[in-house]
CSV table of C-alpha atoms in Angstrom, one decimal:
chain,number,residue,atom,x,y,z
S,7,UNK,CA,-5.1,14.3,-1.0
S,8,UNK,CA,-6.9,17.6,-1.0
S,9,UNK,CA,-10.2,17.8,1.0
S,10,UNK,CA,-12.5,20.3,-0.9
S,11,UNK,CA,-15.5,19.8,1.5
S,12,UNK,CA,-16.8,17.3,4.0
S,13,UNK,CA,-20.5,17.1,5.1
S,14,UNK,CA,-21.2,14.2,7.5
S,15,UNK,CA,-24.7,14.3,9.1
S,16,UNK,CA,-25.7,13.0,12.6
S,17,UNK,CA,-26.6,9.5,11.4
S,18,UNK,CA,-23.0,9.2,9.8
S,19,UNK,CA,-24.4,9.6,6.3
S,20,UNK,CA,-22.9,12.3,4.1
S,21,UNK,CA,-20.6,13.4,1.3
S,22,UNK,CA,-16.9,14.3,1.0
S,23,UNK,CA,-15.3,15.9,-2.0
S,24,UNK,CA,-11.7,15.0,-2.6
S,25,UNK,CA,-8.9,15.7,-5.2
S,26,UNK,CA,-6.2,13.0,-5.4
S,27,UNK,CA,-2.9,14.8,-5.8
S,28,UNK,CA,-0.4,11.9,-5.9
S,29,UNK,CA,-0.3,8.1,-6.7
S,30,UNK,CA,-0.8,7.1,-3.1
S,31,UNK,CA,-4.0,9.1,-2.9
S,32,UNK,CA,-5.5,6.7,-5.5
S,33,UNK,CA,-4.8,3.8,-3.1
S,34,UNK,CA,-6.6,5.8,-0.3
S,35,UNK,CA,-9.5,6.3,-2.7
S,36,UNK,CA,-9.6,2.6,-3.5
S,37,UNK,CA,-9.9,1.9,0.2
S,38,UNK,CA,-12.6,4.5,0.7
S,39,UNK,CA,-15.0,3.6,-2.1
S,40,UNK,CA,-17.2,0.5,-1.5
S,41,UNK,CA,-19.9,-1.1,-3.6
S,42,UNK,CA,-23.2,0.7,-3.1
S,43,UNK,CA,-21.5,4.1,-2.5
S,44,UNK,CA,-22.4,7.0,-4.9
S,45,UNK,CA,-19.5,8.7,-6.7
S,46,UNK,CA,-19.9,11.9,-8.7
S,47,UNK,CA,-17.2,12.9,-11.2
S,48,UNK,CA,-16.6,14.2,-14.7
S,49,UNK,CA,-16.3,11.7,-17.6
S,50,UNK,CA,-16.2,11.5,-21.3
S,51,UNK,CA,-19.3,10.1,-23.1
S,52,UNK,CA,-19.6,9.2,-26.8
S,53,UNK,CA,-22.8,10.8,-28.2
S,54,UNK,CA,-24.5,10.0,-31.5
S,55,UNK,CA,-25.9,13.1,-33.3
S,56,UNK,CA,-28.3,13.0,-36.2
S,57,UNK,CA,-27.7,15.6,-39.0
S,58,UNK,CA,-30.4,17.3,-41.1
S,59,UNK,CA,-29.7,14.8,-43.9
S,60,UNK,CA,-30.5,11.9,-41.7
S,61,UNK,CA,-26.9,10.6,-41.3
S,62,UNK,CA,-25.4,10.2,-37.8
S,63,UNK,CA,-22.1,11.4,-36.5
S,64,UNK,CA,-20.6,10.7,-33.1
S,65,UNK,CA,-18.8,13.1,-30.8
S,66,UNK,CA,-17.2,12.9,-27.4
S,67,UNK,CA,-18.5,15.2,-24.7
S,68,UNK,CA,-17.4,15.9,-21.2
S,69,UNK,CA,-20.2,15.5,-18.6
S,70,UNK,CA,-20.7,15.0,-14.9
S,71,UNK,CA,-22.2,11.7,-13.8
S,72,UNK,CA,-23.2,10.2,-10.4
S,73,UNK,CA,-23.1,6.4,-10.3
S,74,UNK,CA,-24.1,3.8,-7.7
S,75,UNK,CA,-20.9,1.8,-7.6
S,76,UNK,CA,-21.2,-1.9,-8.5
S,77,UNK,CA,-17.5,-2.8,-9.2
S,78,UNK,CA,-14.2,-1.3,-8.5
S,79,UNK,CA,-10.9,-2.0,-10.3
S,80,UNK,CA,-7.6,-0.4,-9.3
S,81,UNK,CA,-4.8,-0.3,-11.9
S,82,UNK,CA,-1.7,0.2,-9.7
S,83,UNK,CA,0.6,0.8,-12.7
S,84,UNK,CA,-1.4,3.6,-14.3
S,85,UNK,CA,-2.8,4.8,-10.9
S,86,UNK,CA,-6.3,4.8,-12.2
S,87,UNK,CA,-9.4,3.7,-10.3
S,88,UNK,CA,-12.1,2.3,-12.6
S,89,UNK,CA,-15.6,2.4,-11.2
S,90,UNK,CA,-18.6,0.7,-12.9
S,91,UNK,CA,-22.2,1.3,-11.9
S,92,UNK,CA,-25.6,2.7,-12.9
S,93,UNK,CA,-26.4,6.4,-13.4
S,94,UNK,CA,-28.6,7.6,-10.5
S,95,UNK,CA,-29.0,11.3,-11.5
S,96,UNK,CA,-30.7,13.0,-14.5
S,97,UNK,CA,-28.2,13.6,-17.3
S,98,UNK,CA,-28.8,14.8,-20.9
S,99,UNK,CA,-26.4,12.3,-22.3
S,100,UNK,CA,-26.9,9.2,-20.1
S,101,UNK,CA,-30.3,7.7,-19.2
S,102,UNK,CA,-31.2,7.0,-15.6
S,103,UNK,CA,-30.2,3.4,-14.7
S,104,UNK,CA,-27.8,3.1,-17.7
S,105,UNK,CA,-24.4,1.6,-16.9
S,106,UNK,CA,-21.3,3.8,-17.2
S,107,UNK,CA,-17.7,3.5,-16.1
S,108,UNK,CA,-16.0,6.4,-14.3
S,109,UNK,CA,-12.2,6.7,-14.3
S,110,UNK,CA,-10.8,8.5,-11.3
S,111,UNK,CA,-7.4,9.9,-11.9
S,112,UNK,CA,-4.9,12.2,-10.1
S,113,UNK,CA,-6.0,15.8,-10.0
S,114,UNK,CA,-9.6,15.0,-10.9
S,115,UNK,CA,-12.1,16.0,-8.3
S,116,UNK,CA,-14.7,13.4,-7.1
S,117,UNK,CA,-17.5,13.4,-4.6
S,118,UNK,CA,-18.1,10.3,-2.5
S,119,UNK,CA,-21.5,9.7,-0.7
S,120,UNK,CA,-22.0,6.9,1.8
S,121,UNK,CA,-25.1,5.8,3.6
S,122,UNK,CA,-22.8,5.3,6.7
S,123,UNK,CA,-19.3,6.7,7.3
S,124,UNK,CA,-17.6,4.4,9.8
S,125,UNK,CA,-14.5,5.4,12.0
S,126,UNK,CA,-12.1,3.5,9.6
S,127,UNK,CA,-13.2,5.5,6.5
S,128,UNK,CA,-13.1,8.9,8.4
S,129,UNK,CA,-9.7,8.0,9.8
S,130,UNK,CA,-8.4,7.3,6.3
S,131,UNK,CA,-9.6,10.7,5.0
S,132,UNK,CA,-7.7,12.4,7.9
S,133,UNK,CA,-4.6,10.3,7.1
S,134,UNK,CA,-4.8,10.9,3.3
S,135,UNK,CA,-5.2,14.6,3.8
S,136,UNK,CA,-2.3,14.9,6.2
S,137,UNK,CA,0.6,16.4,4.1
S,138,UNK,CA,3.3,15.0,6.4
S,139,UNK,CA,2.4,11.4,5.4
S,140,UNK,CA,4.4,10.9,2.2
S,141,UNK,CA,6.9,8.3,0.8
S,142,UNK,CA,9.8,9.1,3.1
S,143,UNK,CA,11.8,5.9,2.6
S,144,UNK,CA,13.3,4.6,-0.7
S,145,UNK,CA,15.1,1.2,-1.1
S,146,UNK,CA,17.3,-0.3,-3.8
S,147,UNK,CA,17.4,-4.1,-3.4
S,148,UNK,CA,20.1,-5.5,-5.7
S,149,UNK,CA,22.4,-8.3,-6.7
S,150,UNK,CA,24.7,-8.6,-9.7
S,151,UNK,CA,22.7,-7.8,-12.8
S,152,UNK,CA,19.3,-7.3,-11.0
S,153,UNK,CA,17.9,-4.4,-9.0
S,154,UNK,CA,14.5,-3.1,-7.7
S,155,UNK,CA,14.1,0.6,-6.9
S,156,UNK,CA,11.2,0.8,-4.4
S,157,UNK,CA,9.4,3.6,-2.6
S,158,UNK,CA,8.1,2.7,0.9
S,159,UNK,CA,5.1,4.9,1.7
S,160,UNK,CA,2.9,4.9,4.8
S,161,UNK,CA,0.6,2.5,3.0
S,162,UNK,CA,2.4,0.5,0.5
S,163,UNK,CA,5.7,-0.7,-1.1
S,164,UNK,CA,5.8,0.5,-4.7
S,165,UNK,CA,8.3,-1.0,-7.2
S,166,UNK,CA,9.2,2.0,-9.3
S,167,UNK,CA,11.8,0.3,-11.5
S,168,UNK,CA,13.1,-3.2,-12.2
S,169,UNK,CA,16.6,-3.1,-13.7
S,170,UNK,CA,18.1,-6.2,-15.4
S,171,UNK,CA,21.5,-6.1,-17.1
S,172,UNK,CA,23.5,-9.1,-18.3
S,173,UNK,CA,27.0,-9.0,-16.8
S,174,UNK,CA,29.7,-11.3,-18.5
S,175,UNK,CA,31.4,-13.6,-16.0
S,176,UNK,CA,34.8,-12.6,-14.7
S,177,UNK,CA,37.3,-14.9,-16.5
S,178,UNK,CA,40.9,-14.6,-17.6
S,179,UNK,CA,41.1,-12.4,-20.6
S,180,UNK,CA,37.5,-11.3,-20.1
S,181,UNK,CA,38.0,-8.8,-17.2
S,182,UNK,CA,37.4,-5.7,-19.3
S,183,UNK,CA,34.0,-7.0,-20.6
S,184,UNK,CA,33.0,-7.9,-17.0
S,185,UNK,CA,33.9,-4.4,-15.8
S,186,UNK,CA,32.0,-2.8,-18.7
S,187,UNK,CA,28.9,-4.8,-17.9
S,188,UNK,CA,29.1,-3.9,-14.2
S,189,UNK,CA,29.5,-0.2,-15.0
S,190,UNK,CA,26.5,-0.4,-17.4
S,191,UNK,CA,24.4,-2.0,-14.6
S,192,UNK,CA,25.5,0.4,-11.9
S,193,UNK,CA,24.8,3.4,-14.2
S,194,UNK,CA,21.3,2.1,-14.9
S,195,UNK,CA,20.6,1.7,-11.1
S,196,UNK,CA,22.0,5.2,-10.5
S,197,UNK,CA,19.6,6.6,-13.2
S,198,UNK,CA,16.7,4.7,-11.6
S,199,UNK,CA,17.4,6.4,-8.2
S,200,UNK,CA,17.7,9.9,-9.8
S,201,UNK,CA,14.5,9.4,-11.8
S,202,UNK,CA,12.3,7.9,-9.0
S,203,UNK,CA,13.5,9.2,-5.7
S,204,UNK,CA,12.3,12.7,-4.6
S,205,UNK,CA,15.2,13.8,-2.4
S,206,UNK,CA,13.1,16.7,-1.0
S,207,UNK,CA,10.7,14.2,0.7
S,208,UNK,CA,12.8,11.0,1.2
S,209,UNK,CA,14.6,10.9,4.5
S,210,UNK,CA,16.4,7.6,4.0
S,211,UNK,CA,17.6,5.6,0.9
S,212,UNK,CA,18.4,2.0,1.7
S,213,UNK,CA,20.9,0.2,-0.6
S,214,UNK,CA,20.7,-3.6,0.2
S,215,UNK,CA,22.4,-6.6,-1.4
S,216,UNK,CA,24.2,-9.9,-0.6
S,217,UNK,CA,28.0,-9.6,-0.4
S,218,UNK,CA,29.8,-6.4,-1.5
S,219,UNK,CA,27.5,-5.5,-4.4
S,220,UNK,CA,26.0,-2.6,-2.4
S,221,UNK,CA,29.4,-1.2,-1.4
S,222,UNK,CA,30.8,-1.4,-4.9
S,223,UNK,CA,27.7,0.3,-6.3
S,224,UNK,CA,27.8,3.0,-3.6
S,225,UNK,CA,31.5,3.7,-4.4
S,226,UNK,CA,30.8,3.8,-8.2
S,227,UNK,CA,27.8,6.1,-7.8
S,228,UNK,CA,29.6,8.7,-5.7
S,229,UNK,CA,32.7,8.6,-7.9
S,230,UNK,CA,30.4,9.4,-10.8
S,231,UNK,CA,28.6,12.1,-8.8
S,232,UNK,CA,32.0,13.8,-8.1
S,233,UNK,CA,33.1,13.4,-11.8
S,234,UNK,CA,29.8,14.8,-13.2
S,235,UNK,CA,29.3,17.3,-10.3
S,236,UNK,CA,25.9,15.8,-9.5
S,237,UNK,CA,24.8,18.1,-6.6
S,238,UNK,CA,21.6,16.1,-5.9
S,239,UNK,CA,23.6,13.0,-5.0
S,240,UNK,CA,26.4,14.8,-3.3
S,241,UNK,CA,24.1,16.9,-1.1
S,242,UNK,CA,22.1,13.8,0.0
S,243,UNK,CA,25.0,11.4,0.6
S,244,UNK,CA,24.2,11.2,4.4
S,245,UNK,CA,20.7,9.8,3.6
S,246,UNK,CA,22.1,6.6,2.1
S,247,UNK,CA,22.3,3.5,4.3
S,248,UNK,CA,24.0,0.2,3.2
S,249,UNK,CA,22.5,-2.9,4.6
S,250,UNK,CA,22.6,-6.7,3.9
S,251,UNK,CA,19.9,-8.5,2.0
S,252,UNK,CA,19.9,-12.1,0.9
S,253,UNK,CA,19.0,-11.3,-2.7
S,254,UNK,CA,17.9,-8.6,-5.2
S,255,UNK,CA,14.3,-9.6,-5.1
S,256,UNK,CA,11.4,-7.7,-3.5
S,257,UNK,CA,10.8,-10.3,-0.7
S,258,UNK,CA,14.2,-9.4,0.7
S,259,UNK,CA,12.8,-6.0,1.7
S,260,UNK,CA,11.2,-7.7,4.7
S,261,UNK,CA,14.6,-8.6,6.3
S,262,UNK,CA,16.0,-5.2,5.4
S,263,UNK,CA,13.2,-3.4,7.2
S,264,UNK,CA,13.8,-5.5,10.3
S,265,UNK,CA,17.5,-4.6,10.5
S,266,UNK,CA,18.1,-2.6,13.7
S,267,UNK,CA,20.2,0.0,11.9
S,268,UNK,CA,17.4,0.6,9.4
S,269,UNK,CA,14.7,0.7,12.1
S,270,UNK,CA,16.7,3.4,13.9
S,271,UNK,CA,17.1,5.5,10.8
S,272,UNK,CA,13.5,5.3,9.8
S,273,UNK,CA,12.0,5.2,13.3
S,274,UNK,CA,9.6,8.0,12.7
S,275,UNK,CA,7.9,6.3,9.7
S,276,UNK,CA,4.6,4.4,9.8
S,277,UNK,CA,6.2,1.5,7.8
S,278,UNK,CA,8.7,0.9,10.6
S,279,UNK,CA,6.0,0.8,13.2
S,280,UNK,CA,4.1,-1.9,11.3
S,281,UNK,CA,7.2,-4.0,10.7
S,282,UNK,CA,8.1,-3.7,14.4
S,283,UNK,CA,4.6,-4.7,15.5
S,284,UNK,CA,4.7,-7.8,13.3
S,285,UNK,CA,8.1,-8.7,14.6
S,286,UNK,CA,6.9,-8.4,18.2
S,287,UNK,CA,3.9,-10.7,17.3
S,288,UNK,CA,6.2,-13.4,15.9
S,289,UNK,CA,8.5,-13.2,18.9
S,290,UNK,CA,5.5,-13.5,21.3
S,291,UNK,CA,4.2,-16.4,19.3
S,292,UNK,CA,7.5,-18.3,20.0
S,293,UNK,CA,8.2,-17.1,23.5
S,294,UNK,CA,4.7,-17.0,25.1
S,295,UNK,CA,2.1,-18.4,22.6
S,296,UNK,CA,-0.8,-17.9,25.0
S,297,UNK,CA,-0.4,-14.2,24.5
S,298,UNK,CA,-0.3,-14.1,20.7
S,299,UNK,CA,-3.2,-15.2,18.5
S,300,UNK,CA,-4.4,-14.8,14.9
S,301,UNK,CA,-7.6,-15.6,13.1
S,302,UNK,CA,-11.0,-13.9,13.4
S,303,UNK,CA,-12.5,-16.2,16.0
S,304,UNK,CA,-9.6,-16.1,18.6
S,305,UNK,CA,-9.0,-12.4,18.1
S,306,UNK,CA,-12.7,-11.5,18.6
S,307,UNK,CA,-12.8,-13.6,21.8
S,308,UNK,CA,-9.7,-11.9,23.1
S,309,UNK,CA,-11.3,-8.5,22.4
S,310,UNK,CA,-14.5,-9.5,24.3
S,311,UNK,CA,-12.2,-10.2,27.3
S,312,UNK,CA,-10.5,-6.7,26.8
S,313,UNK,CA,-7.2,-8.6,26.6
S,314,UNK,CA,-5.8,-7.1,23.4
S,315,UNK,CA,-2.7,-4.9,23.9
S,316,UNK,CA,-1.9,-4.5,20.1
S,317,UNK,CA,-4.3,-5.4,17.3
S,318,UNK,CA,-2.7,-6.0,13.8
S,319,UNK,CA,-5.3,-5.9,11.0
S,320,UNK,CA,-5.1,-5.7,7.2
S,321,UNK,CA,-7.0,-2.9,5.4
S,322,UNK,CA,-8.0,-5.7,3.0
S,323,UNK,CA,-10.7,-6.8,5.6
S,324,UNK,CA,-12.4,-3.4,5.4
S,325,UNK,CA,-12.9,-3.8,1.7
S,326,UNK,CA,-15.1,-6.9,2.3
S,327,UNK,CA,-18.2,-6.8,0.1
S,328,UNK,CA,-20.4,-8.1,3.0
S,329,UNK,CA,-21.4,-5.1,5.0
S,330,UNK,CA,-22.0,-7.0,8.2
S,331,UNK,CA,-18.5,-8.6,8.1
S,332,UNK,CA,-16.9,-5.2,7.5
S,333,UNK,CA,-18.9,-3.8,10.5
S,334,UNK,CA,-17.6,-6.6,12.6
S,335,UNK,CA,-14.0,-5.6,11.9
S,336,UNK,CA,-14.8,-1.9,12.4
S,337,UNK,CA,-16.4,-2.7,15.8
S,338,UNK,CA,-13.4,-4.8,16.7
S,339,UNK,CA,-11.0,-1.9,16.0
S,340,UNK,CA,-13.3,0.5,18.0
S,341,UNK,CA,-13.6,-2.0,21.0
S,342,UNK,CA,-9.8,-2.5,21.2
S,343,UNK,CA,-9.2,1.3,21.2
S,344,UNK,CA,-12.0,1.8,23.8
S,345,UNK,CA,-10.3,-0.7,26.1
S,346,UNK,CA,-6.9,1.1,25.8
S,347,UNK,CA,-5.3,-1.1,23.2
S,348,UNK,CA,-3.2,0.0,20.2
S,349,UNK,CA,-4.4,-0.7,16.6
S,350,UNK,CA,-2.1,-1.1,13.7
S,351,UNK,CA,-3.9,-1.1,10.3
S,352,UNK,CA,-1.6,-2.7,7.7
S,353,UNK,CA,-1.8,-2.0,4.0
S,354,UNK,CA,-2.2,-5.1,1.9
S,355,UNK,CA,0.1,-3.5,-0.7
S,356,UNK,CA,2.9,-3.1,1.9
S,357,UNK,CA,5.4,-6.0,2.4
S,358,UNK,CA,4.4,-6.3,6.0
S,359,UNK,CA,0.7,-6.3,5.1
S,360,UNK,CA,1.4,-9.2,2.6
S,361,UNK,CA,2.8,-11.2,5.5
S,362,UNK,CA,-0.1,-10.4,7.8
S,363,UNK,CA,-2.5,-11.5,5.0
S,364,UNK,CA,-0.9,-14.9,5.2
S,365,UNK,CA,-2.0,-15.0,8.9
S,366,UNK,CA,-5.7,-14.5,7.9
S,367,UNK,CA,-5.2,-10.7,8.0
S,368,UNK,CA,-5.9,-10.2,11.7
S,369,UNK,CA,-3.7,-10.9,14.7
S,370,UNK,CA,-3.3,-9.7,18.3
S,371,UNK,CA,-0.7,-9.4,21.1
S,372,UNK,CA,-2.5,-9.8,24.5
S,373,UNK,CA,-2.0,-8.0,27.8
S,374,UNK,CA,-2.3,-11.3,29.7
S,375,UNK,CA,-2.2,-15.0,28.7
S,376,UNK,CA,-5.4,-16.7,27.5
S,377,UNK,CA,-4.5,-20.4,27.5
S,378,UNK,CA,-8.2,-21.3,27.0
S,379,UNK,CA,-7.9,-20.0,23.4
S,380,UNK,CA,-5.0,-22.4,22.8
S,381,UNK,CA,-7.1,-25.3,24.1
S,382,UNK,CA,-10.0,-24.3,21.8
S,383,UNK,CA,-7.5,-24.5,18.9
S,384,UNK,CA,-6.4,-28.0,19.9
S,385,UNK,CA,-10.0,-29.1,20.3
S,386,UNK,CA,-10.9,-27.8,16.8
S,387,UNK,CA,-7.9,-29.7,15.4
S,388,UNK,CA,-9.0,-32.9,17.1
S,389,UNK,CA,-12.5,-32.4,15.7
S,390,UNK,CA,-11.1,-31.9,12.2
S,391,UNK,CA,-9.0,-35.1,12.6
S,392,UNK,CA,-12.0,-37.1,13.7
S,393,UNK,CA,-14.1,-35.8,10.9
S,394,UNK,CA,-11.4,-36.7,8.3
S,395,UNK,CA,-11.2,-40.2,9.9
């Protein structure tokens, strides 16, 4: 993301001008823009013109509009952010108050004005404009006949390609057909890697599968690389890491990212930090449950007691339409940091963020036990039971 200019006043109101330069920047823009914000960008408008003879013709003109955002739609496949709202500035083609849709795309400049920029939004701009935060891990999750080529960025897990190839079973007299099918499948996966992985940025490419599928594919790929003199693959051989996965489906990525060998290889990436924090939370929940809590009520109470060592929170909660609820979560993050705690903001489009969302989107590891919170939970459960009775 390129920051063109930033003007935030004392009362935290102001405008930033940004240019999204890659697909992940659109995700950052989606998290920055909220309902009620003003967005200014160029758009195409269909205009009716009346000729001298009285007939009308229509033409498409490019104009700059400022809308007050009422709805936000993010198309992850096309990487387009669709904003709908009313025009709030004079324009020769669009009446004041008329509805219009703005499509924000990569390499198209936009200005975002907020009545109040909170710490989470300002932090996201800093993160988005930091050139070092790119997709530095790729993963191929595979089994016979099925593979997913994924990019793991600091914010999300993107499935770049799904490969499905029918492989005939290995039977007597059918060995040749089976091997042909395998070769076709391996070749498709290899092409997927070459097409979607930027070897200049990616530090680690994980190849994961049940059994020996990963090993056989790896051997095939580098035999082909030698045969075809593919310098890209040969020069980056050391970046590949073979690990076990229970299947070729996306959910297997969770166990792959928890593998100690993988964690060591990608220890300097944000994704690994989030996975590790979630793993620590689950461990604490089993070993010492009075030091691990999830759910808004319990986490807020732990924050009041300055007991939170690590806060795990989903970025989904900051997109809440209710301004007061959003402010509560922003204040929670600020208070944990003020009391010396660590905050991990998980992306809801990352595999670890999906897991956290299943735990209400907010969880905490505490500095010291708070058994009274556990008792509160039990009391609530008893109340629920008595009500149902």
